[in-house]
């Protein structure tokens, strides 16, 4: 009975319209998601290939937090253009973030969950683990992250040299994340 429930849940999940803000898988992680979803004992419930964002700072989750979001490398000119636009539209504290790849995978059996977590860790997704309650869900997560305030009340808090430096680091971290995605795709 439980195995049939898993198959029904998988079919339902994979037939659902994508409810993410971008409406589809990130291109850099789509191949891995497809490969996992073709496996009989797994299906993905959410994913992100890593991104660079500017968002409204808040202690609480807010619906319209994103002021800029990009799942690829970002040029300094684009970042400055977006910061200039934001300075005219928003007066609160603006945070720069580079976030790592993350995905949630439903697994038929707990042993399947531990198998994919171990493979993920081998590929550098060090913050991966099993979350279980009614379903066996794995959170596969890498460690590359950056977060700091860049603007408040429409005024920059950092200079261009600092922004260039951290943007270069953020772009390098994204490339490292994408290599981890490719490594995991190769051994799944």
Tab-separated table of C-alpha atoms in Angstrom:
chain	number	residue	atom	x	y	z
A	1	UNK	CA	0.000	0.000	0.000
A	2	UNK	CA	2.785	2.472	0.919
A	3	UNK	CA	4.540	1.831	-2.421
A	4	UNK	CA	1.334	2.613	-4.300
A	5	UNK	CA	0.970	5.807	-2.253
A	6	UNK	CA	4.496	6.841	-3.280
A	7	UNK	CA	3.693	6.284	-6.968
A	8	UNK	CA	0.466	8.283	-6.677
A	9	UNK	CA	2.279	11.119	-4.898
A	10	UNK	CA	5.023	11.084	-7.543
A	11	UNK	CA	2.530	11.194	-10.397
A	12	UNK	CA	0.633	14.039	-8.735
A	13	UNK	CA	3.807	16.050	-8.003
A	14	UNK	CA	5.232	15.675	-11.498
A	15	UNK	CA	1.946	16.616	-13.168
A	16	UNK	CA	1.526	19.818	-11.116
A	17	UNK	CA	2.106	23.225	-12.631
A	18	UNK	CA	5.362	24.726	-11.377
A	19	UNK	CA	4.481	27.079	-8.532
A	20	UNK	CA	7.897	28.752	-8.266
A	21	UNK	CA	8.274	32.452	-8.971
A	22	UNK	CA	10.146	31.745	-12.208
A	23	UNK	CA	7.643	29.087	-13.356
A	24	UNK	CA	10.114	26.339	-14.289
A	25	UNK	CA	13.302	24.575	-13.268
A	26	UNK	CA	16.500	26.585	-13.465
A	27	UNK	CA	18.336	25.511	-16.624
A	28	UNK	CA	21.471	24.553	-14.692
A	29	UNK	CA	19.597	22.022	-12.519
A	30	UNK	CA	16.921	20.802	-14.970
A	31	UNK	CA	19.017	17.855	-16.190
A	32	UNK	CA	19.596	16.618	-12.645
A	33	UNK	CA	15.894	16.984	-11.805
A	34	UNK	CA	14.907	15.064	-14.933
A	35	UNK	CA	17.373	12.289	-14.151
A	36	UNK	CA	16.117	11.952	-10.561
A	37	UNK	CA	12.473	12.011	-11.663
A	38	UNK	CA	13.110	9.133	-14.092
A	39	UNK	CA	14.232	6.937	-11.190
A	40	UNK	CA	11.438	4.749	-9.813
A	41	UNK	CA	12.261	5.472	-6.155
A	42	UNK	CA	12.628	9.271	-6.332
A	43	UNK	CA	11.038	12.512	-7.420
A	44	UNK	CA	11.935	16.159	-6.866
A	45	UNK	CA	9.609	18.498	-5.017
A	46	UNK	CA	11.649	21.722	-5.346
A	47	UNK	CA	15.016	22.893	-6.621
A	48	UNK	CA	17.271	25.889	-7.235
A	49	UNK	CA	20.619	25.900	-9.047
A	50	UNK	CA	21.948	28.822	-7.016
A	51	UNK	CA	21.364	32.503	-7.617
A	52	UNK	CA	22.395	36.078	-6.997
A	53	UNK	CA	19.635	38.275	-5.612
A	54	UNK	CA	18.926	41.698	-4.206
A	55	UNK	CA	16.081	41.617	-1.755
A	56	UNK	CA	14.219	43.611	0.801
A	57	UNK	CA	15.704	42.865	4.186
A	58	UNK	CA	13.215	41.535	6.714
A	59	UNK	CA	13.302	39.380	9.826
A	60	UNK	CA	10.162	37.688	8.504
A	61	UNK	CA	9.368	36.056	5.177
A	62	UNK	CA	7.616	38.548	2.902
A	63	UNK	CA	5.833	37.847	-0.369
A	64	UNK	CA	7.477	40.479	-2.582
A	65	UNK	CA	11.001	40.371	-1.151
A	66	UNK	CA	12.883	39.981	-4.446
A	67	UNK	CA	14.033	43.208	-6.069
A	68	UNK	CA	16.394	41.429	-8.486
A	69	UNK	CA	17.028	37.732	-9.095
A	70	UNK	CA	19.384	35.985	-11.501
A	71	UNK	CA	20.235	32.274	-11.731
A	72	UNK	CA	23.359	32.990	-13.797
A	73	UNK	CA	26.560	34.946	-13.419
A	74	UNK	CA	25.941	38.674	-13.010
A	75	UNK	CA	28.049	41.428	-14.553
A	76	UNK	CA	29.055	44.470	-12.534
A	77	UNK	CA	27.230	46.732	-15.016
A	78	UNK	CA	23.980	44.799	-14.603
A	79	UNK	CA	24.273	44.846	-10.817
A	80	UNK	CA	24.884	48.627	-10.785
A	81	UNK	CA	21.962	49.189	-13.165
A	82	UNK	CA	19.659	47.178	-10.887
A	83	UNK	CA	20.901	48.936	-7.752
A	84	UNK	CA	20.285	52.297	-9.426
A	85	UNK	CA	16.739	51.234	-10.354
A	86	UNK	CA	16.081	49.928	-6.839
A	87	UNK	CA	17.367	53.154	-5.238
A	88	UNK	CA	14.535	55.010	-6.998
A	89	UNK	CA	11.821	52.473	-6.168
A	90	UNK	CA	12.562	51.217	-2.656
A	91	UNK	CA	13.795	53.015	0.446
A	92	UNK	CA	14.332	50.124	2.864
A	93	UNK	CA	17.401	48.039	3.601
A	94	UNK	CA	18.550	46.031	0.553
A	95	UNK	CA	20.491	42.809	0.988
A	96	UNK	CA	22.829	41.179	-1.557
A	97	UNK	CA	22.695	37.391	-1.465
A	98	UNK	CA	24.378	34.582	-3.307
A	99	UNK	CA	22.588	31.351	-2.451
A	100	UNK	CA	23.714	27.830	-3.199
A	101	UNK	CA	22.004	24.975	-4.972
A	102	UNK	CA	19.287	23.188	-3.061
A	103	UNK	CA	16.758	20.521	-3.868
A	104	UNK	CA	14.176	18.460	-2.069
A	105	UNK	CA	13.713	14.861	-3.142
A	106	UNK	CA	10.961	12.475	-2.073
A	107	UNK	CA	12.196	8.902	-1.675
A	108	UNK	CA	10.221	5.669	-1.680
A	109	UNK	CA	12.147	4.051	1.191
A	110	UNK	CA	14.328	5.493	3.938
A	111	UNK	CA	17.244	3.481	2.503
A	112	UNK	CA	16.755	5.315	-0.824
A	113	UNK	CA	16.928	8.600	1.068
A	114	UNK	CA	20.225	7.740	2.738
A	115	UNK	CA	21.646	6.551	-0.595
A	116	UNK	CA	20.972	9.844	-2.384
A	117	UNK	CA	22.163	11.884	0.613
A	118	UNK	CA	25.461	9.973	0.660
A	119	UNK	CA	25.939	10.459	-3.090
A	120	UNK	CA	25.183	14.162	-2.691
A	121	UNK	CA	27.746	14.537	0.063
A	122	UNK	CA	30.354	12.767	-2.099
A	123	UNK	CA	29.758	15.494	-4.691
A	124	UNK	CA	30.174	18.350	-2.222
A	125	UNK	CA	26.554	18.974	-1.202
A	126	UNK	CA	27.672	18.980	2.423
A	127	UNK	CA	24.458	20.217	4.053
A	128	UNK	CA	22.374	17.272	2.935
A	129	UNK	CA	20.165	15.175	5.140
A	130	UNK	CA	16.972	13.199	5.542
A	131	UNK	CA	13.809	14.801	6.845
A	132	UNK	CA	11.067	12.353	7.566
A	133	UNK	CA	7.613	12.479	8.948
A	134	UNK	CA	4.894	11.140	6.697
A	135	UNK	CA	7.218	10.980	3.676
A	136	UNK	CA	10.931	10.320	3.257
A	137	UNK	CA	12.223	13.692	2.038
A	138	UNK	CA	15.863	14.610	1.517
A	139	UNK	CA	17.163	18.135	1.490
A	140	UNK	CA	20.263	18.280	-0.692
A	141	UNK	CA	22.104	21.541	-0.119
A	142	UNK	CA	25.561	22.882	-0.844
A	143	UNK	CA	27.410	25.371	1.354
A	144	UNK	CA	28.293	28.308	-0.891
A	145	UNK	CA	26.461	31.382	0.405
A	146	UNK	CA	26.995	35.124	0.865
A	147	UNK	CA	24.742	37.721	2.426
A	148	UNK	CA	25.264	41.348	3.398
A	149	UNK	CA	23.469	44.716	3.231
A	150	UNK	CA	24.347	46.931	0.257
A	151	UNK	CA	21.840	49.785	0.340
A	152	UNK	CA	19.679	51.613	2.838
A	153	UNK	CA	17.258	54.468	2.219
A	154	UNK	CA	18.312	54.514	-1.436
A	155	UNK	CA	22.000	55.078	-0.584
A	156	UNK	CA	24.811	52.618	-1.268
A	157	UNK	CA	26.524	51.272	1.845
A	158	UNK	CA	29.542	49.860	-0.027
A	159	UNK	CA	31.776	51.302	-2.736
A	160	UNK	CA	32.193	49.990	-6.283
A	161	UNK	CA	35.536	48.303	-5.579
A	162	UNK	CA	34.031	46.268	-2.761
A	163	UNK	CA	30.998	45.445	-4.906
A	164	UNK	CA	33.250	44.252	-7.760
A	165	UNK	CA	35.224	42.080	-5.348
A	166	UNK	CA	32.214	40.362	-3.774
A	167	UNK	CA	30.440	39.985	-7.110
A	168	UNK	CA	33.508	38.193	-8.488
A	169	UNK	CA	33.479	35.880	-5.477
A	170	UNK	CA	29.718	35.287	-5.834
A	171	UNK	CA	30.064	34.442	-9.538
A	172	UNK	CA	32.931	32.026	-8.741
A	173	UNK	CA	30.814	30.346	-6.089
A	174	UNK	CA	27.975	29.902	-8.595
A	175	UNK	CA	30.344	28.176	-11.028
A	176	UNK	CA	31.512	25.885	-8.212
A	177	UNK	CA	27.869	25.073	-7.384
A	178	UNK	CA	27.085	24.217	-11.010
A	179	UNK	CA	30.038	21.815	-11.097
A	180	UNK	CA	28.597	20.068	-8.038
A	181	UNK	CA	25.239	19.766	-9.819
A	182	UNK	CA	26.976	18.191	-12.824
A	183	UNK	CA	28.946	15.800	-10.585
A	184	UNK	CA	25.784	14.628	-8.846
A	185	UNK	CA	24.013	14.224	-12.181
A	186	UNK	CA	26.920	12.026	-13.301
A	187	UNK	CA	26.641	9.562	-10.417
A	188	UNK	CA	22.872	9.401	-9.838
